[in-house]
Amino acid sequence: MTTPTAPLTQDELKTLVGQAALHYVVPGEIVGVGTGSTVNKFIDALATMKDQIKGAVSSSVASTARLKALGITVFDANDVQSLSVYIDGADEIDGQGYMVKGGGAALTREKIVAALAKQFVCIADESKLVAALGNFPLPVEVIPMAAGQIARKFEAMGGTATLRMKDGQPLVTDNGQHILDVRGLQITEPLAFESQVNQWPGVVTVGVFAHQKAHVCLLGCADGVRTIT
Ligand code: 5RP
């Protein structure tokens, strides 16, 4: 008689995909590293092969601290011309690799490091896979003095924008800016939507990653890691 095994927890699925992402790390090179709880699992796994890589370019103060604490050299993005691979999580990903990101407020640096990389490998548990983007509140990093007018533009599109708070104050990003979280949008054309919102004065970065979409998604599922390309 076989004993039924308990389904893997979300945390275990994150560990699984964090470890699976090591297969995409090119020995001898610098790897692009994202931000978030799933990426933290990847960073922990990366530490096991730290002697085989040159180091990392990081997308946040938090990831930099974790990488350095594990003895991984962190390079400034300006000192790197290109990366073979960028590994990061997502708040939502659809079947085409389009994503919503920025739940951890690191979207601007994530997009910058992703733009350096030839390949974006998204690591996520299966709860992040969606048919269409828009359920997760869309993070938008904004210059504080423009927050009001940007919020009104989203309202005109049918969305509701709220300023992200932390400890009773507006959250301040690694870049010294604020985050609007926009609910109620249906993002049916991610490429056009990203281009449109990027042009609004005061928008630093919109959390739709369509121009920098994932080339591969390693999705942690009950029966293991599913690779979506
Ligand atoms: C941070 C991000 C993260 O990749 C996203 O929020 C997913 O995080 P987690 O792995 O903790 O679910 O975009 O800005």
JSON list of N, CA and C and ligand atoms in Angstrom, two decimals, residues 14 34-39 88-91 100-107 110 123 125 128 136, ligand 1:
[
{"chain": "A", "resi": 14, "resn": "LYS", "atom": "N", "xyz": [8.68, 27.05, -4.78]},
{"chain": "A", "resi": 14, "resn": "LYS", "atom": "CA", "xyz": [9.64, 28.12, -5.07]},
{"chain": "A", "resi": 14, "resn": "LYS", "atom": "C", "xyz": [11.07, 27.59, -4.97]},
{"chain": "A", "resi": 34, "resn": "GLY", "atom": "N", "xyz": [17.11, 38.72, -10.26]},
{"chain": "A", "resi": 34, "resn": "GLY", "atom": "CA", "xyz": [15.92, 39.51, -9.95]},
{"chain": "A", "resi": 34, "resn": "GLY", "atom": "C", "xyz": [15.72, 39.69, -8.45]},
{"chain": "A", "resi": 35, "resn": "THR", "atom": "N", "xyz": [14.46, 39.81, -8.07]},
{"chain": "A", "resi": 35, "resn": "THR", "atom": "CA", "xyz": [14.11, 40.15, -6.68]},
{"chain": "A", "resi": 35, "resn": "THR", "atom": "C", "xyz": [12.85, 39.40, -6.27]},
{"chain": "A", "resi": 36, "resn": "GLY", "atom": "N", "xyz": [12.78, 39.05, -4.99]},
{"chain": "A", "resi": 36, "resn": "GLY", "atom": "CA", "xyz": [11.54, 38.44, -4.47]},
{"chain": "A", "resi": 36, "resn": "GLY", "atom": "C", "xyz": [11.82, 37.14, -3.74]},
{"chain": "A", "resi": 37, "resn": "SER", "atom": "N", "xyz": [10.75, 36.55, -3.21]},
{"chain": "A", "resi": 37, "resn": "SER", "atom": "CA", "xyz": [10.91, 35.34, -2.39]},
{"chain": "A", "resi": 37, "resn": "SER", "atom": "C", "xyz": [11.34, 34.14, -3.25]},
{"chain": "A", "resi": 38, "resn": "THR", "atom": "N", "xyz": [10.89, 34.08, -4.50]},
{"chain": "A", "resi": 38, "resn": "THR", "atom": "CA", "xyz": [11.31, 32.96, -5.37]},
{"chain": "A", "resi": 38, "resn": "THR", "atom": "C", "xyz": [12.77, 33.13, -5.76]},
{"chain": "A", "resi": 39, "resn": "VAL", "atom": "N", "xyz": [13.13, 34.36, -6.08]},
{"chain": "A", "resi": 39, "resn": "VAL", "atom": "CA", "xyz": [14.54, 34.63, -6.43]},
{"chain": "A", "resi": 39, "resn": "VAL", "atom": "C", "xyz": [15.45, 34.37, -5.23]},
{"chain": "A", "resi": 88, "resn": "ASP", "atom": "N", "xyz": [14.38, 35.77, -12.80]},
{"chain": "A", "resi": 88, "resn": "ASP", "atom": "CA", "xyz": [13.53, 36.57, -11.92]},
{"chain": "A", "resi": 88, "resn": "ASP", "atom": "C", "xyz": [12.16, 35.92, -11.79]},
{"chain": "A", "resi": 89, "resn": "GLY", "atom": "N", "xyz": [11.44, 36.33, -10.77]},
{"chain": "A", "resi": 89, "resn": "GLY", "atom": "CA", "xyz": [10.08, 35.85, -10.55]},
{"chain": "A", "resi": 89, "resn": "GLY", "atom": "C", "xyz": [9.06, 36.72, -11.27]},
{"chain": "A", "resi": 90, "resn": "ALA", "atom": "N", "xyz": [7.79, 36.50, -10.95]},
{"chain": "A", "resi": 90, "resn": "ALA", "atom": "CA", "xyz": [6.72, 37.31, -11.55]},
{"chain": "A", "resi": 90, "resn": "ALA", "atom": "C", "xyz": [5.51, 37.27, -10.62]},
{"chain": "A", "resi": 91, "resn": "ASP", "atom": "N", "xyz": [4.68, 38.29, -10.75]},
{"chain": "A", "resi": 91, "resn": "ASP", "atom": "CA", "xyz": [3.41, 38.28, -10.02]},
{"chain": "A", "resi": 91, "resn": "ASP", "atom": "C", "xyz": [2.33, 37.62, -10.86]},
{"chain": "A", "resi": 100, "resn": "VAL", "atom": "N", "xyz": [3.30, 40.53, -15.33]},
{"chain": "A", "resi": 100, "resn": "VAL", "atom": "CA", "xyz": [3.18, 41.68, -14.42]},
{"chain": "A", "resi": 100, "resn": "VAL", "atom": "C", "xyz": [4.18, 41.45, -13.31]},
{"chain": "A", "resi": 101, "resn": "LYS", "atom": "N", "xyz": [4.97, 42.49, -13.01]},
{"chain": "A", "resi": 101, "resn": "LYS", "atom": "CA", "xyz": [5.99, 42.39, -11.98]},
{"chain": "A", "resi": 101, "resn": "LYS", "atom": "C", "xyz": [6.00, 43.69, -11.16]},
{"chain": "A", "resi": 102, "resn": "GLY", "atom": "N", "xyz": [6.66, 43.61, -10.02]},
{"chain": "A", "resi": 102, "resn": "GLY", "atom": "CA", "xyz": [6.80, 44.81, -9.19]},
{"chain": "A", "resi": 102, "resn": "GLY", "atom": "C", "xyz": [6.14, 44.70, -7.83]},
{"chain": "A", "resi": 103, "resn": "GLY", "atom": "N", "xyz": [5.63, 43.48, -7.53]},
{"chain": "A", "resi": 103, "resn": "GLY", "atom": "CA", "xyz": [5.05, 43.27, -6.20]},
{"chain": "A", "resi": 103, "resn": "GLY", "atom": "C", "xyz": [6.06, 43.59, -5.10]},
{"chain": "A", "resi": 104, "resn": "GLY", "atom": "N", "xyz": [7.32, 43.42, -5.41]},
{"chain": "A", "resi": 104, "resn": "GLY", "atom": "CA", "xyz": [8.39, 43.73, -4.44]},
{"chain": "A", "resi": 104, "resn": "GLY", "atom": "C", "xyz": [8.99, 45.11, -4.67]},
{"chain": "A", "resi": 105, "resn": "ALA", "atom": "N", "xyz": [8.35, 45.91, -5.52]},
{"chain": "A", "resi": 105, "resn": "ALA", "atom": "CA", "xyz": [8.75, 47.32, -5.77]},
{"chain": "A", "resi": 105, "resn": "ALA", "atom": "C", "xyz": [10.09, 47.47, -6.48]},
{"chain": "A", "resi": 106, "resn": "ALA", "atom": "N", "xyz": [10.58, 46.38, -7.08]},
{"chain": "A", "resi": 106, "resn": "ALA", "atom": "CA", "xyz": [11.91, 46.45, -7.71]},
{"chain": "A", "resi": 106, "resn": "ALA", "atom": "C", "xyz": [11.82, 46.50, -9.24]},
{"chain": "A", "resi": 107, "resn": "LEU", "atom": "N", "xyz": [10.63, 46.84, -9.77]},
{"chain": "A", "resi": 107, "resn": "LEU", "atom": "CA", "xyz": [10.39, 46.67, -11.21]},
{"chain": "A", "resi": 107, "resn": "LEU", "atom": "C", "xyz": [11.33, 47.45, -12.11]},
{"chain": "A", "resi": 110, "resn": "GLU", "atom": "N", "xyz": [14.63, 45.78, -12.23]},
{"chain": "A", "resi": 110, "resn": "GLU", "atom": "CA", "xyz": [14.42, 44.47, -12.87]},
{"chain": "A", "resi": 110, "resn": "GLU", "atom": "C", "xyz": [14.37, 44.63, -14.39]},
{"chain": "A", "resi": 123, "resn": "ILE", "atom": "N", "xyz": [10.96, 32.35, -12.99]},
{"chain": "A", "resi": 123, "resn": "ILE", "atom": "CA", "xyz": [10.75, 31.23, -12.06]},
{"chain": "A", "resi": 123, "resn": "ILE", "atom": "C", "xyz": [9.53, 31.59, -11.19]},
{"chain": "A", "resi": 125, "resn": "ASP", "atom": "N", "xyz": [5.82, 29.81, -8.97]},
{"chain": "A", "resi": 125, "resn": "ASP", "atom": "CA", "xyz": [4.95, 28.68, -8.66]},
{"chain": "A", "resi": 125, "resn": "ASP", "atom": "C", "xyz": [3.69, 28.79, -9.51]},
{"chain": "A", "resi": 128, "resn": "LYS", "atom": "N", "xyz": [1.01, 31.65, -10.31]},
{"chain": "A", "resi": 128, "resn": "LYS", "atom": "CA", "xyz": [1.30, 32.88, -11.06]},
{"chain": "A", "resi": 128, "resn": "LYS", "atom": "C", "xyz": [0.86, 32.80, -12.54]},
{"chain": "A", "resi": 136, "resn": "PHE", "atom": "N", "xyz": [-3.71, 40.69, -10.76]},
{"chain": "A", "resi": 136, "resn": "PHE", "atom": "CA", "xyz": [-2.80, 41.23, -9.74]},
{"chain": "A", "resi": 136, "resn": "PHE", "atom": "C", "xyz": [-2.74, 42.75, -9.91]},
{"chain": "B", "resi": 1, "resn": "5RP", "atom": "C1", "xyz": [9.61, 42.19, -7.36]},
{"chain": "B", "resi": 1, "resn": "5RP", "atom": "C2", "xyz": [9.01, 41.28, -8.36]},
{"chain": "B", "resi": 1, "resn": "5RP", "atom": "C3", "xyz": [8.93, 39.84, -8.03]},
{"chain": "B", "resi": 1, "resn": "5RP", "atom": "O1", "xyz": [9.56, 39.11, -9.03]},
{"chain": "B", "resi": 1, "resn": "5RP", "atom": "C4", "xyz": [7.50, 39.42, -7.91]},
{"chain": "B", "resi": 1, "resn": "5RP", "atom": "O2", "xyz": [6.86, 40.29, -6.99]},
{"chain": "B", "resi": 1, "resn": "5RP", "atom": "C5", "xyz": [7.36, 37.98, -7.47]},
{"chain": "B", "resi": 1, "resn": "5RP", "atom": "O3", "xyz": [7.80, 37.86, -6.16]},
{"chain": "B", "resi": 1, "resn": "5RP", "atom": "P1", "xyz": [7.72, 36.50, -5.36]},
{"chain": "B", "resi": 1, "resn": "5RP", "atom": "O4", "xyz": [8.70, 35.57, -5.95]},
{"chain": "B", "resi": 1, "resn": "5RP", "atom": "O5", "xyz": [8.06, 36.91, -3.94]},
{"chain": "B", "resi": 1, "resn": "5RP", "atom": "O6", "xyz": [6.30, 36.00, -5.46]},
{"chain": "B", "resi": 1, "resn": "5RP", "atom": "O7", "xyz": [8.58, 41.67, -9.43]},
{"chain": "B", "resi": 1, "resn": "5RP", "atom": "O8", "xyz": [9.52, 43.54, -7.75]}
]
